[in-house]
Every structure is written in C-alpha cells, then in structure tokens.
Amino acid sequence: MVWPFLVARTNARGQITYANNEFCRLSKYSYEELIGKDHRIVNSGHHPKEFFKEMWDAINNGQSWRGLVKNKAKDGTFYWVDTIVI
C-alpha cells in the first residue's frame, strides 16, 4: 500500500505558507483556508501541551522531530499522521 504524503511549509512564526493536495484532502480544509493559519487549525486536543513543547524545543535547537500526531479535520473527524518536522 502506498501512503499519502502530506506536506506543509510554514514561516518562522509557524503560519502555513504551503499545503499540498493531500493535506487539504485529509484535513478537509481548502488551500485558501489553511494559508496564513498555524497547525492549531487541525489540533485534535488529544496530545498534552508537553508533546508539542518537545517538538518545538527540538525544532528551535535545529533538530528534526518525528512523532505520531492525531489531527482533527474541518468536519470533526480525526486522522493520524506520522509527522516529520525539519
């Protein structure tokens, strides 16, 4: 099975500057709805704040980060993403 690749780029403030079609398809947000927002738009509320603090600590220290993230689509459904942040 081939898994879809979701791609999003952000600026230094964490605002989404690009989202590929797969990101839009799974999140059920249009490209226009995502641009300028941060990833909290798909935050499911599943993960504790410490989960994302560890992610941001790694990124701010110039390291990549990988983890399984539970996101919430625009229609309220949930989906899991094997996430790599570089």
PDB file of C-alpha atoms in Angstrom:
ATOM      1  CA  MET A   1       0.000   0.000   0.000  1.00  0.00           C
ATOM      2  CA  VAL A   2       1.208   3.490  -0.818  1.00  0.00           C
ATOM      3  CA  TRP A   3       0.551   6.018   1.923  1.00  0.00           C
ATOM      4  CA  PRO A   4      -0.153   9.642   1.000  1.00  0.00           C
ATOM      5  CA  PHE A   5       2.442  12.267   1.793  1.00  0.00           C
ATOM      6  CA  LEU A   6       1.094  15.358   3.438  1.00  0.00           C
ATOM      7  CA  VAL A   7       3.319  18.373   3.021  1.00  0.00           C
ATOM      8  CA  ALA A   8       3.011  21.734   4.693  1.00  0.00           C
ATOM      9  CA  ARG A   9       5.529  24.558   4.887  1.00  0.00           C
ATOM     10  CA  THR A  10       5.451  27.260   7.499  1.00  0.00           C
ATOM     11  CA  ASN A  11       7.213  30.542   8.079  1.00  0.00           C
ATOM     12  CA  ALA A  12       9.261  31.288  11.198  1.00  0.00           C
ATOM     13  CA  ARG A  13       6.066  32.207  13.089  1.00  0.00           C
ATOM     14  CA  GLY A  14       4.523  28.804  12.335  1.00  0.00           C
ATOM     15  CA  GLN A  15       1.986  30.114   9.821  1.00  0.00           C
ATOM     16  CA  ILE A  16       1.236  27.750   6.960  1.00  0.00           C
ATOM     17  CA  THR A  17       2.621  29.099   3.678  1.00  0.00           C
ATOM     18  CA  TYR A  18       2.010  25.976   1.582  1.00  0.00           C
ATOM     19  CA  ALA A  19      -0.111  22.831   1.862  1.00  0.00           C
ATOM     20  CA  ASN A  20      -0.210  20.085  -0.745  1.00  0.00           C
ATOM     21  CA  ASN A  21      -3.387  18.479  -2.076  1.00  0.00           C
ATOM     22  CA  GLU A  22      -3.135  15.522   0.338  1.00  0.00           C
ATOM     23  CA  PHE A  23      -3.006  17.858   3.337  1.00  0.00           C
ATOM     24  CA  CYS A  24      -6.107  19.615   2.039  1.00  0.00           C
ATOM     25  CA  ARG A  25      -7.868  16.330   1.269  1.00  0.00           C
ATOM     26  CA  LEU A  26      -7.306  14.776   4.708  1.00  0.00           C
ATOM     27  CA  SER A  27      -7.867  17.968   6.701  1.00  0.00           C
ATOM     28  CA  LYS A  28     -10.901  18.849   4.554  1.00  0.00           C
ATOM     29  CA  TYR A  29      -9.775  22.482   4.529  1.00  0.00           C
ATOM     30  CA  SER A  30      -9.208  24.283   1.257  1.00  0.00           C
ATOM     31  CA  TYR A  31      -5.775  25.609   0.424  1.00  0.00           C
ATOM     32  CA  GLU A  32      -7.059  29.136   0.965  1.00  0.00           C
ATOM     33  CA  GLU A  33      -8.428  28.248   4.409  1.00  0.00           C
ATOM     34  CA  LEU A  34      -5.048  26.864   5.510  1.00  0.00           C
ATOM     35  CA  ILE A  35      -2.712  29.587   4.243  1.00  0.00           C
ATOM     36  CA  GLY A  36      -1.783  32.030   7.000  1.00  0.00           C
ATOM     37  CA  LYS A  37      -3.085  29.764   9.766  1.00  0.00           C
ATOM     38  CA  ASP A  38      -0.895  27.730  12.086  1.00  0.00           C
ATOM     39  CA  HIS A  39      -1.238  23.995  12.648  1.00  0.00           C
ATOM     40  CA  ARG A  40      -3.582  24.549  15.574  1.00  0.00           C
ATOM     41  CA  ILE A  41      -6.278  24.617  12.902  1.00  0.00           C
ATOM     42  CA  VAL A  42      -6.032  20.792  12.849  1.00  0.00           C
ATOM     43  CA  ASN A  43      -5.257  20.295  16.546  1.00  0.00           C
ATOM     44  CA  SER A  44      -7.370  17.469  17.896  1.00  0.00           C
ATOM     45  CA  GLY A  45      -6.801  18.273  21.562  1.00  0.00           C
ATOM     46  CA  HIS A  46      -5.556  14.698  22.015  1.00  0.00           C
ATOM     47  CA  HIS A  47      -1.942  15.482  22.896  1.00  0.00           C
ATOM     48  CA  PRO A  48      -0.794  17.187  26.101  1.00  0.00           C
ATOM     49  CA  LYS A  49       0.963  20.555  25.789  1.00  0.00           C
ATOM     50  CA  GLU A  50       4.256  18.854  26.679  1.00  0.00           C
ATOM     51  CA  PHE A  51       4.033  16.794  23.468  1.00  0.00           C
ATOM     52  CA  PHE A  52       4.202  19.924  21.312  1.00  0.00           C
ATOM     53  CA  LYS A  53       6.669  21.637  23.655  1.00  0.00           C
ATOM     54  CA  GLU A  54       9.121  18.804  22.994  1.00  0.00           C
ATOM     55  CA  MET A  55       8.548  19.219  19.268  1.00  0.00           C
ATOM     56  CA  TRP A  56       9.191  22.967  19.388  1.00  0.00           C
ATOM     57  CA  ASP A  57      12.247  22.519  21.631  1.00  0.00           C
ATOM     58  CA  ALA A  58      13.769  20.161  19.055  1.00  0.00           C
ATOM     59  CA  ILE A  59      12.968  22.490  16.144  1.00  0.00           C
ATOM     60  CA  ASN A  60      14.305  25.562  17.957  1.00  0.00           C
ATOM     61  CA  ASN A  61      17.523  23.641  18.667  1.00  0.00           C
ATOM     62  CA  GLY A  62      18.000  22.908  14.954  1.00  0.00           C
ATOM     63  CA  GLN A  63      16.932  19.269  15.249  1.00  0.00           C
ATOM     64  CA  SER A  64      14.285  17.421  13.303  1.00  0.00           C
ATOM     65  CA  TRP A  65      11.348  15.877  15.141  1.00  0.00           C
ATOM     66  CA  ARG A  66       9.203  12.837  14.438  1.00  0.00           C
ATOM     67  CA  GLY A  67       6.018  11.643  16.101  1.00  0.00           C
ATOM     68  CA  LEU A  68       2.508  10.348  15.559  1.00  0.00           C
ATOM     69  CA  VAL A  69       0.044  13.219  15.640  1.00  0.00           C
ATOM     70  CA  LYS A  70      -3.713  12.915  15.924  1.00  0.00           C
ATOM     71  CA  ASN A  71      -5.323  15.708  13.911  1.00  0.00           C
ATOM     72  CA  LYS A  72      -8.909  16.854  13.542  1.00  0.00           C
ATOM     73  CA  ALA A  73     -10.376  17.618  10.124  1.00  0.00           C
ATOM     74  CA  LYS A  74     -12.695  20.526   9.419  1.00  0.00           C
ATOM     75  CA  ASP A  75     -15.734  18.226   9.692  1.00  0.00           C
ATOM     76  CA  GLY A  76     -14.683  16.992  13.146  1.00  0.00           C
ATOM     77  CA  THR A  77     -13.316  13.602  12.075  1.00  0.00           C
ATOM     78  CA  PHE A  78      -9.901  12.519  13.319  1.00  0.00           C
ATOM     79  CA  TYR A  79      -6.882  11.212  11.442  1.00  0.00           C
ATOM     80  CA  TRP A  80      -3.374  10.175  12.468  1.00  0.00           C
ATOM     81  CA  VAL A  81      -0.249  11.481  10.767  1.00  0.00           C
ATOM     82  CA  ASP A  82       3.285  10.076  11.054  1.00  0.00           C
ATOM     83  CA  THR A  83       4.893  13.504  11.214  1.00  0.00           C
ATOM     84  CA  ILE A  84       8.418  14.618  10.463  1.00  0.00           C
ATOM     85  CA  VAL A  85       9.305  18.268  11.063  1.00  0.00           C
ATOM     86  CA  ILE A  86      12.534  19.515   9.554  1.00  0.00           C
TER      87      ILE A  86
END
